[in-house]
Coordinates of C-alpha atoms in Angstrom, one line a residue:
Chain A
M24 CA -30.2 -27.9 11.7
K25 CA -29.7 -24.1 12.2
R26 CA -28.9 -22.2 9.1
V27 CA -26.1 -19.5 8.9
L28 CA -26.1 -17.2 5.9
I29 CA -22.7 -15.8 4.9
V30 CA -22.9 -12.6 3.0
H31 CA -19.5 -12.0 1.4
D32 CA -17.4 -11.1 -1.6
D33 CA -14.6 -13.6 -1.2
P34 CA -15.3 -17.3 -1.7
D35 CA -12.0 -18.3 0.1
M36 CA -13.2 -16.6 3.2
V37 CA -16.4 -18.6 3.0
A38 CA -14.4 -21.8 2.8
A39 CA -12.6 -20.8 6.0
L40 CA -15.9 -20.1 7.7
R41 CA -17.5 -23.2 6.4
L42 CA -15.0 -25.6 7.9
P43 CA -15.7 -24.9 11.6
L44 CA -19.4 -24.1 11.1
E45 CA -20.2 -27.3 9.3
S46 CA -18.3 -29.4 11.7
A47 CA -20.3 -27.8 14.5
G48 CA -23.4 -28.9 12.7
Y49 CA -24.7 -25.7 11.1
Q50 CA -26.0 -25.5 7.6
V51 CA -24.0 -22.9 5.7
L52 CA -25.7 -20.8 3.0
E53 CA -24.0 -18.0 1.0
A54 CA -24.9 -14.9 -0.8
G55 CA -23.2 -12.0 -2.5
A56 CA -23.0 -8.6 -0.8
G57 CA -25.7 -5.9 -1.4
R58 CA -29.1 -6.7 -2.8
D59 CA -28.4 -10.4 -3.3
G60 CA -27.6 -10.7 0.4
L61 CA -30.9 -9.1 1.3
R62 CA -32.9 -11.3 -1.1
Q63 CA -31.3 -14.4 0.3
V64 CA -32.2 -13.4 3.8
A65 CA -35.9 -13.2 2.8
E66 CA -35.8 -16.4 0.8
T67 CA -33.9 -18.6 3.2
R68 CA -34.8 -17.0 6.5
P69 CA -31.6 -18.0 8.2
E70 CA -31.1 -18.1 12.0
L71 CA -27.9 -16.0 11.8
V72 CA -26.3 -13.7 9.2
I73 CA -22.5 -13.4 9.0
L74 CA -21.4 -10.3 7.1
D75 CA -17.9 -10.2 5.7
V76 CA -16.9 -6.6 5.6
A77 CA -14.1 -6.5 3.0
L78 CA -13.8 -4.1 0.2
E79 CA -17.5 -4.1 -0.4
M80 CA -18.0 -2.3 2.9
A81 CA -20.8 -0.2 1.6
A82 CA -22.7 -3.2 0.1
A83 CA -22.2 -5.2 3.4
C84 CA -23.5 -2.3 5.4
Q85 CA -26.4 -1.9 3.2
V86 CA -27.5 -5.4 4.1
S87 CA -27.1 -4.8 7.9
L88 CA -28.6 -1.3 7.9
E89 CA -31.6 -2.5 5.9
L90 CA -32.1 -5.4 8.3
R91 CA -31.5 -3.4 11.5
N92 CA -33.3 -0.1 10.6
P93 CA -35.9 -1.0 8.1
S94 CA -38.3 1.8 7.0
P95 CA -41.9 1.2 8.1
R96 CA -42.9 -0.1 4.7
S97 CA -39.7 -2.2 4.2
H98 CA -40.2 -5.7 3.0
Y99 CA -37.4 -6.7 5.4
R100 CA -39.0 -5.6 8.7
A101 CA -39.9 -9.2 9.3
Y102 CA -36.3 -10.2 9.5
R103 CA -34.9 -7.7 11.9
H104 CA -34.7 -10.1 14.8
I105 CA -32.1 -12.2 12.9
P106 CA -28.7 -11.7 14.7
I107 CA -25.8 -10.4 12.6
L108 CA -22.2 -11.2 13.2
M109 CA -19.8 -8.9 11.3
L110 CA -16.3 -9.9 10.2
T111 CA -14.1 -6.9 10.3
P112 CA -10.6 -6.2 9.0
P113 CA -7.7 -6.7 11.4
H114 CA -7.4 -4.4 14.4
T115 CA -10.7 -2.6 13.7
A116 CA -13.2 -4.2 16.0
A117 CA -12.1 -2.1 19.0
S118 CA -12.5 1.2 17.1
L119 CA -15.8 0.1 15.6
R120 CA -17.1 -0.7 19.1
S121 CA -15.6 2.3 20.9
G122 CA -17.1 5.8 21.4
T123 CA -19.7 7.2 19.0
D124 CA -19.2 4.4 16.5
E125 CA -21.1 2.0 18.7
A126 CA -24.4 3.5 17.7
Y127 CA -23.6 3.0 14.1
L128 CA -22.5 -0.6 14.2
P129 CA -25.5 -2.3 12.8
A130 CA -24.5 -5.8 14.1
D131 CA -24.9 -7.8 17.2
D132 CA -21.2 -8.7 17.5
C133 CA -18.1 -8.5 15.4
L134 CA -15.1 -10.7 14.8
E135 CA -11.7 -9.6 13.6
K136 CA -9.9 -11.3 10.7
P137 CA -7.9 -13.4 10.6
L138 CA -10.4 -15.8 11.9
D139 CA -9.9 -17.8 15.0
P140 CA -12.3 -20.7 14.4
D141 CA -12.9 -21.4 18.1
V142 CA -13.8 -17.8 18.8
L143 CA -16.1 -17.8 15.7
L144 CA -18.0 -20.8 17.1
E145 CA -18.2 -19.4 20.5
K146 CA -19.8 -16.2 19.2
V147 CA -22.1 -18.1 16.9
H148 CA -23.3 -20.3 19.7
R149 CA -23.9 -17.3 21.9
L150 CA -25.9 -15.4 19.3
L151 CA -28.1 -18.4 18.6
E152 CA -28.8 -19.2 22.3
Chain B
M19 CA -4.3 31.0 2.2
E20 CA -6.6 29.1 -0.1
L21 CA -6.2 29.8 -3.8
S22 CA -9.9 31.0 -4.2
R23 CA -9.5 33.5 -1.4
V24 CA -6.2 34.8 -2.8
L25 CA -7.8 35.4 -6.2
V26 CA -10.9 37.1 -4.9
S27 CA -8.8 39.4 -2.7
L28 CA -6.6 40.3 -5.7
A29 CA -9.6 41.3 -7.8
D30 CA -11.2 43.3 -5.0
N31 CA -7.9 45.1 -4.3
A32 CA -7.3 45.9 -7.9
A33 CA -10.8 47.4 -8.3
M34 CA -10.6 49.4 -5.1
S35 CA -7.1 50.8 -5.7
L36 CA -8.2 52.3 -9.0
K37 CA -11.7 53.1 -7.9
V38 CA -13.4 51.3 -10.8
E39 CA -16.5 49.1 -10.9
A40 CA -15.0 45.9 -12.3
A41 CA -12.0 43.7 -12.1
A42 CA -11.2 40.1 -13.1
V43 CA -8.4 37.6 -12.5
C44 CA -7.9 35.1 -15.3
L45 CA -5.6 32.0 -14.9
L46 CA -3.9 30.0 -17.6
D47 CA -4.6 26.3 -17.6
E48 CA -1.8 23.6 -17.6
S49 CA -1.4 23.8 -21.4
S50 CA -0.8 27.6 -21.1
R51 CA -3.1 27.9 -24.1
R52 CA -6.4 28.6 -22.4
L53 CA -7.6 31.2 -19.9
R54 CA -10.2 30.7 -17.3
V55 CA -12.0 33.6 -15.4
A56 CA -11.0 32.6 -11.8
A57 CA -12.2 35.6 -9.7
V58 CA -14.3 38.7 -10.4
H59 CA -15.2 41.9 -8.7
G60 CA -18.3 43.8 -9.7
L61 CA -19.1 41.4 -12.5
P62 CA -21.9 38.8 -12.5
A63 CA -21.0 35.5 -10.8
E64 CA -21.9 33.6 -14.1
T65 CA -18.7 35.0 -15.5
L66 CA -16.9 32.4 -13.5
N67 CA -18.8 29.6 -15.1
R68 CA -17.7 30.6 -18.6
A69 CA -15.8 27.8 -20.3
P70 CA -12.0 28.4 -20.5
Q71 CA -11.2 30.3 -23.7
D72 CA -8.3 30.0 -26.1
I73 CA -6.0 32.9 -25.4
H74 CA -6.2 34.0 -29.0
A75 CA -9.9 34.8 -28.4
C76 CA -9.1 37.1 -25.4
G77 CA -7.6 40.2 -27.0
L78 CA -6.7 42.2 -24.0
E79 CA -5.5 39.3 -22.0
R80 CA -3.5 37.8 -24.9
E81 CA -1.6 41.1 -25.4
A82 CA -1.0 41.4 -21.6
L83 CA 0.4 37.8 -21.5
A84 CA 2.9 38.9 -24.1
G85 CA 4.5 40.8 -21.2
L86 CA 3.2 44.4 -21.0
A87 CA 0.3 46.3 -19.6
V88 CA -2.3 46.9 -22.2
L89 CA -4.9 49.6 -22.4
A90 CA -8.1 49.1 -24.2
A91 CA -9.5 52.5 -25.1
D92 CA -12.0 53.7 -27.6
E93 CA -9.7 53.2 -30.6
R94 CA -9.1 49.6 -29.6
Q95 CA -12.5 48.5 -28.5
E96 CA -12.2 45.2 -30.2
L97 CA -9.7 44.2 -27.5
L98 CA -12.4 44.1 -24.9
G99 CA -13.9 41.0 -26.4
E100 CA -16.5 39.4 -24.1
W101 CA -16.1 42.2 -21.5
A102 CA -17.9 44.6 -23.9
G103 CA -21.0 42.5 -23.3
E104 CA -21.0 43.6 -19.7
N105 CA -21.4 47.2 -20.9
L106 CA -17.7 47.9 -20.2
R107 CA -16.0 50.4 -22.6
S108 CA -12.4 50.5 -21.4
G109 CA -10.0 48.2 -19.7
L110 CA -6.5 47.8 -18.4
C111 CA -4.9 44.4 -18.2
I112 CA -1.5 43.4 -16.9
P113 CA 0.2 40.0 -16.7
L114 CA 0.6 37.9 -13.5
V115 CA 4.1 36.5 -13.7
H116 CA 6.0 34.6 -11.0
E117 CA 9.6 33.8 -11.4
G118 CA 9.4 34.3 -15.1
K119 CA 6.4 32.0 -15.5
P120 CA 3.1 33.6 -16.7
L121 CA 0.2 32.5 -14.5
G122 CA -2.6 34.6 -15.9
T123 CA -3.8 38.2 -16.0
L124 CA -5.2 40.9 -13.8
G125 CA -7.7 43.2 -15.5
V126 CA -9.7 46.2 -14.4
Y127 CA -12.6 47.5 -16.5
A128 CA -14.9 50.5 -16.6
A129 CA -18.1 51.6 -18.3
Q130 CA -16.5 55.0 -18.9
P131 CA -14.6 55.2 -22.2
A132 CA -10.9 55.8 -22.0
R133 CA -11.0 55.5 -18.2
F134 CA -7.4 54.2 -17.8
C135 CA -3.9 55.8 -18.4
R136 CA -0.3 54.6 -18.1
E137 CA -0.1 55.7 -14.4
D138 CA -2.9 53.3 -13.6
A139 CA -0.7 50.5 -14.9
S140 CA 2.1 51.5 -12.5
T141 CA -0.4 51.5 -9.6
L142 CA -1.5 48.0 -10.5
E143 CA 1.9 46.4 -11.1
P144 CA 3.1 46.0 -7.5
L145 CA -0.3 44.5 -6.7
A146 CA 0.0 42.0 -9.6
E147 CA 3.5 41.1 -8.5
L148 CA 2.4 40.3 -5.0
G149 CA -0.7 38.6 -6.3
A150 CA 1.3 36.3 -8.6
A151 CA 3.5 35.3 -5.7
A152 CA 0.5 34.5 -3.6
I153 CA -1.1 32.5 -6.4
A154 CA 2.0 30.5 -7.0
A155 CA 2.3 29.7 -3.2
A156 CA -1.4 28.7 -3.0
Q157 CA -1.1 26.5 -6.1
A158 CA 1.9 24.8 -4.7
L159 CA 0.1 24.2 -1.4
A160 CA -3.0 22.8 -3.3
E161 CA -0.7 20.4 -5.3
L162 CA 0.9 19.2 -2.1
K163 CA -2.4 18.5 -0.5
T164 CA -3.5 16.5 -3.5
M165 CA -0.3 14.5 -3.4
E166 CA -0.9 13.8 0.3
L167 CA -4.5 12.7 -0.4
Q168 CA -3.3 10.4 -3.2
Q169 CA -0.6 8.9 -1.0
A170 CA -3.1 8.2 1.8
Q171 CA -5.5 6.7 -0.7
F172 CA -2.8 4.5 -2.1
I173 CA -1.9 3.3 1.4
R174 CA -5.5 2.5 2.1
I175 CA -5.8 0.4 -1.1
A176 CA -2.5 -1.3 -0.5
T177 CA -3.5 -2.1 3.0
H178 CA -6.6 -3.9 1.8
E179 CA -5.0 -5.6 -1.2
L180 CA -2.0 -6.9 0.8
R181 CA -3.8 -7.8 3.9
S182 CA -6.9 -9.5 2.5
P183 CA -5.1 -12.6 0.9
V184 CA -3.0 -13.0 4.1
T185 CA -5.9 -12.8 6.5
V186 CA -8.0 -15.2 4.4
S187 CA -5.1 -17.7 4.2
Q188 CA -4.5 -17.4 8.0
S189 CA -8.2 -18.1 8.6
L190 CA -8.1 -21.2 6.4
V191 CA -4.9 -22.5 7.9
R192 CA -6.2 -22.0 11.4
S193 CA -9.4 -23.9 10.6
V194 CA -7.4 -26.8 9.3
L195 CA -4.9 -26.7 12.2
K196 CA -7.7 -26.8 14.8
G197 CA -9.0 -30.0 13.2
Y198 CA -12.1 -28.6 11.5
A199 CA -11.1 -30.1 8.2
G200 CA -10.6 -33.6 9.7
A201 CA -7.8 -35.2 11.6
M202 CA -4.2 -34.6 10.5
S203 CA -1.1 -36.7 10.9
D204 CA 1.7 -35.2 13.1
K205 CA 3.8 -34.4 10.0
Q206 CA 0.9 -32.6 8.4
A207 CA 0.2 -30.6 11.6
E208 CA 3.9 -29.6 11.7
V209 CA 3.8 -28.3 8.2
F210 CA 0.7 -26.4 8.8
T211 CA 2.1 -24.9 12.0
R212 CA 5.1 -23.7 10.0
I213 CA 2.8 -22.2 7.3
S214 CA 0.7 -20.5 10.0
R215 CA 3.8 -19.0 11.7
R216 CA 5.1 -17.6 8.4
L217 CA 1.6 -16.1 7.6
D218 CA 1.5 -14.5 11.0
L219 CA 5.0 -13.0 10.4
L220 CA 3.8 -11.8 6.9
E221 CA 0.8 -10.1 8.5
T222 CA 3.1 -8.3 11.0
L223 CA 5.4 -7.3 8.2
I224 CA 2.6 -5.9 6.1
N225 CA 1.3 -4.0 9.1
D226 CA 4.7 -2.7 10.0
L227 CA 5.4 -1.6 6.4
L228 CA 2.1 0.2 6.2
D229 CA 2.7 1.8 9.5
L230 CA 6.0 3.1 8.2
A231 CA 4.5 4.3 5.0
A232 CA 1.5 5.8 6.8
G233 CA 3.7 7.5 9.4
K234 CA 5.9 9.0 6.6
A235 CA 2.9 10.1 4.7
A236 CA 1.0 11.7 7.6
G237 CA 4.1 13.7 8.7
A238 CA 3.9 15.8 11.8
A239 CA 1.0 17.7 10.4
K240 CA -1.6 15.9 12.6
A241 CA 0.4 16.2 15.8
E242 CA -1.4 17.8 18.7
P243 CA -0.7 18.1 22.4
V244 CA -1.0 14.7 24.2
L245 CA -0.4 13.4 27.7
L246 CA 2.7 11.2 27.8
N247 CA 1.9 9.3 31.0
A248 CA -1.5 8.2 29.6
S249 CA 0.0 6.9 26.4
I250 CA 2.7 4.8 28.2
G251 CA 0.3 3.6 30.8
R252 CA -1.9 2.3 28.0
V253 CA 0.9 0.5 26.4
V254 CA 2.2 -1.1 29.6
L255 CA -1.3 -2.3 30.4
L256 CA -1.7 -3.7 26.8
L257 CA 1.6 -5.7 27.0
Q258 CA 1.3 -6.8 30.6
P259 CA -0.4 -10.1 29.7
R260 CA 2.4 -11.0 27.3
A261 CA 5.0 -10.3 30.0
E262 CA 3.1 -12.4 32.5
D263 CA 2.9 -15.3 30.1
K264 CA 6.7 -15.2 29.8
G265 CA 7.3 -14.7 33.5
I266 CA 8.7 -11.2 33.2
R267 CA 8.0 -8.5 35.8
V268 CA 7.1 -5.1 34.3
T269 CA 7.2 -2.0 36.5
F270 CA 5.9 1.4 35.4
Q271 CA 6.9 4.6 37.2
P272 CA 4.8 7.5 35.8
H273 CA 5.8 11.2 36.2
R274 CA 3.9 12.8 39.1
G275 CA 2.9 15.8 37.0
Q276 CA 1.3 15.8 33.6
L277 CA 3.9 16.0 30.8
I278 CA 2.4 17.3 27.6
V279 CA 4.2 16.6 24.3
R280 CA 3.4 17.1 20.7
G281 CA 2.3 14.0 18.8
T282 CA -0.6 11.8 18.0
E283 CA -2.0 9.2 20.5
D284 CA -1.7 6.5 17.8
G285 CA 1.8 7.5 17.0
L286 CA 3.0 7.5 20.6
D287 CA 1.4 4.2 21.2
R288 CA 3.2 2.7 18.2
I289 CA 6.6 4.0 19.5
F290 CA 6.1 2.5 22.9
V291 CA 4.4 -0.7 21.8
N292 CA 7.6 -1.3 19.7
L293 CA 10.1 -0.4 22.5
V294 CA 8.3 -2.1 25.4
G295 CA 7.3 -5.0 23.2
N296 CA 11.0 -5.5 22.2
A297 CA 12.1 -5.3 25.8
I298 CA 9.6 -8.1 26.7
K299 CA 10.5 -10.1 23.6
Y300 CA 14.2 -10.1 24.1
T301 CA 14.2 -10.7 27.9
P302 CA 14.4 -14.3 29.1
T303 CA 11.9 -15.7 31.7
G304 CA 12.5 -14.4 35.2
G305 CA 13.8 -11.1 33.9
A306 CA 12.5 -7.6 34.5
V307 CA 11.4 -4.6 32.4
A308 CA 11.2 -1.1 33.9
V309 CA 9.4 1.8 32.3
S310 CA 9.6 5.3 33.7
V311 CA 8.6 8.8 32.7
Q312 CA 10.6 11.8 34.0
Q313 CA 11.2 15.5 33.4
K314 CA 14.8 16.3 32.7
E315 CA 16.4 19.5 31.4
G316 CA 13.1 20.8 30.2
Q317 CA 12.3 17.7 28.3
A318 CA 10.1 14.7 28.8
Q319 CA 12.2 11.5 29.1
V320 CA 10.9 8.0 28.8
E321 CA 13.2 5.1 29.8
I322 CA 12.6 1.5 29.0
S323 CA 15.2 -0.8 30.6
D324 CA 15.4 -4.6 30.5
T325 CA 17.6 -7.4 31.7
G326 CA 17.5 -9.1 28.3
I327 CA 19.9 -10.4 25.8
G328 CA 21.4 -7.0 25.0
I329 CA 22.6 -5.6 21.7
P330 CA 26.1 -6.5 20.4
E331 CA 28.3 -3.4 19.9
Q332 CA 28.8 -4.1 16.2
A333 CA 25.0 -4.0 15.7
M334 CA 24.6 -0.5 17.2
P335 CA 25.2 1.5 14.0
E336 CA 22.7 -0.6 12.1
L337 CA 20.1 -0.8 14.8
F338 CA 17.5 1.7 13.5
K339 CA 17.9 0.7 9.8
E340 CA 14.8 -0.8 8.1
F341 CA 14.8 -4.7 8.1
Y342 CA 18.0 -4.9 10.3
R343 CA 17.9 -7.4 13.1
A344 CA 20.9 -8.0 15.4
P345 CA 22.4 -11.5 15.1
N346 CA 21.5 -12.5 18.7
A347 CA 17.9 -11.3 18.1
K348 CA 17.7 -13.6 15.1
Q349 CA 19.2 -16.5 17.0
S350 CA 16.8 -15.9 19.9
G351 CA 14.1 -17.7 18.0
E352 CA 11.7 -14.7 18.4
V353 CA 10.1 -13.6 15.2
G354 CA 10.5 -10.0 14.1
T355 CA 10.4 -7.9 10.9
G356 CA 13.3 -5.6 11.7
L357 CA 11.0 -2.6 11.2
G358 CA 9.9 -1.8 14.7
L359 CA 12.8 0.4 15.7
A360 CA 12.8 2.2 12.3
I361 CA 9.1 3.0 12.9
A362 CA 9.7 4.2 16.4
K363 CA 12.6 6.4 15.4
N364 CA 10.8 7.8 12.4
L365 CA 7.7 8.7 14.5
A366 CA 9.7 10.1 17.5
E367 CA 11.7 12.4 15.2
Q368 CA 8.4 13.6 13.6
Y369 CA 7.4 14.8 17.0
G370 CA 10.7 16.5 17.6
G371 CA 12.0 13.7 19.8
R372 CA 15.1 11.5 19.9
I373 CA 15.8 7.9 20.7
H374 CA 19.1 6.8 22.4
V375 CA 20.2 3.3 23.3
K376 CA 22.7 1.9 25.8
S377 CA 23.3 -1.8 26.0
S378 CA 25.6 -4.4 27.2
E379 CA 25.4 -7.8 25.5
G380 CA 24.0 -10.5 27.7
R381 CA 23.1 -8.0 30.5
G382 CA 20.3 -5.7 29.2
T383 CA 19.4 -2.7 27.2
T384 CA 18.0 0.8 28.0
F385 CA 16.2 2.8 25.4
T386 CA 15.7 6.5 26.2
V387 CA 13.2 8.6 24.3
T388 CA 13.1 12.4 24.8
F389 CA 10.5 14.8 23.6
P390 CA 10.3 18.6 23.8
L391 CA 7.8 19.6 26.4
I392 CA 4.8 21.8 25.7
D393 CA 4.0 24.5 28.3
P394 CA 0.3 23.8 29.4
N395 CA -0.1 27.6 30.0
G396 CA 0.6 28.2 26.3
L397 CA -2.4 26.0 25.2
E398 CA -5.6 27.7 24.3
N399 CA -7.6 25.3 26.5
P400 CA -5.0 24.0 29.0
L401 CA -5.4 20.3 29.6
G402 CA -9.2 20.4 29.4
S403 CA -9.1 19.7 25.7
I404 CA -6.7 16.9 26.0
L405 CA -8.2 15.3 29.1
F406 CA -11.8 15.4 28.2
K407 CA -12.0 15.0 24.5

């Protein structure tokens, strides 16, 4: 059973993610944003990380930046192959992806809220292929 | 001009006009009880870091704030206060007053004893008057900027706080509706579909309200030269799939030349997404929407015509009011917030434009938006900066 770690600051959003993910047979783990998220990545070694970028944007980005661009001595270097799916506020995915921002988006894909569960599963399947 | 530059220039000019080594501008704080050294000429920069002082501790400045020019000569050395520490033996201080309100003081100081006389005060007074007016203007501008920042900040927080619960609820409802929480009865599915529709409408409403607030807050300040054809082309392309789904033919006739108007790309897109979107929304299957851009009487003119349900005559005066929806629009079954046209009008007017509407109920509507044209030759970098940014 593949494990998906959801790093978030809103339990209701986790509930919305959990429904489609669990019915598609994934094991859902959760962690708070920031350091807790990073610790959980190391402890649970999930196959995929979903980052919910809500108010705690900085904390969420800390997780993805640390995983994507670890310093040579970073403890998290071993986990940089783990794909990251970023949940973004409505109408922001396009601007996050366009132009210069692309270089700074430390995620493999993003998904706009509100969530379309079918699109979520499609993206998760693709990232785990 | 920025306040700091106004103040420095005032101190420099005062010292130079009287040919003395030192000058200082002190400003009163909000309580009008304390003075802060705000700009100096010929004095150590540390002077600026001094904590604000109670006006009673600043002899020369306190007397000047009482309304008259004050001389500190040998016989009144004590008035120099802290300035004496800078090896200054004489001073002349006059109040900075704008529209009857004391703002602070302008002082000139010299190491030479009894350096100043009454005539020097007359030399300084016009400078102080001008300086006070410039300080008042710069302070007003700074206050305005702070207010704008606060408003933008408020909108950002409101956006998050309002949207977040709605998007989470939408996400939950969609997961349930698509069967990820188990099978539902037809009745349950119907209820959830209703909830989902209302949440979608609420999301649109929040976005529209915030658009309206953001548009009003931003003002025309951020407007820059933009290409009209490009903006409308983008919007037509964006809405084409919606029209195709509904079986409506959309045609777009751009102007052959490049028409440049003043606005923001985002703002222009919002205007035309609302107008072209409405045309598609309120035109039945099989109908047509025509969009064209022309140059007429020195203005750029965009026309959006449809063969839709039209607008009843009695609805015309209310059309651009916030939250108003024409009765036939409500009956059409299409959801709407009644804010789209208010947003479009508000933005168009910010860019110096106008929106006109002609309609015949049951036959169709034509919206015409006009904008003042910008002469490309008058631009510092004609077209290049717009086309290739």
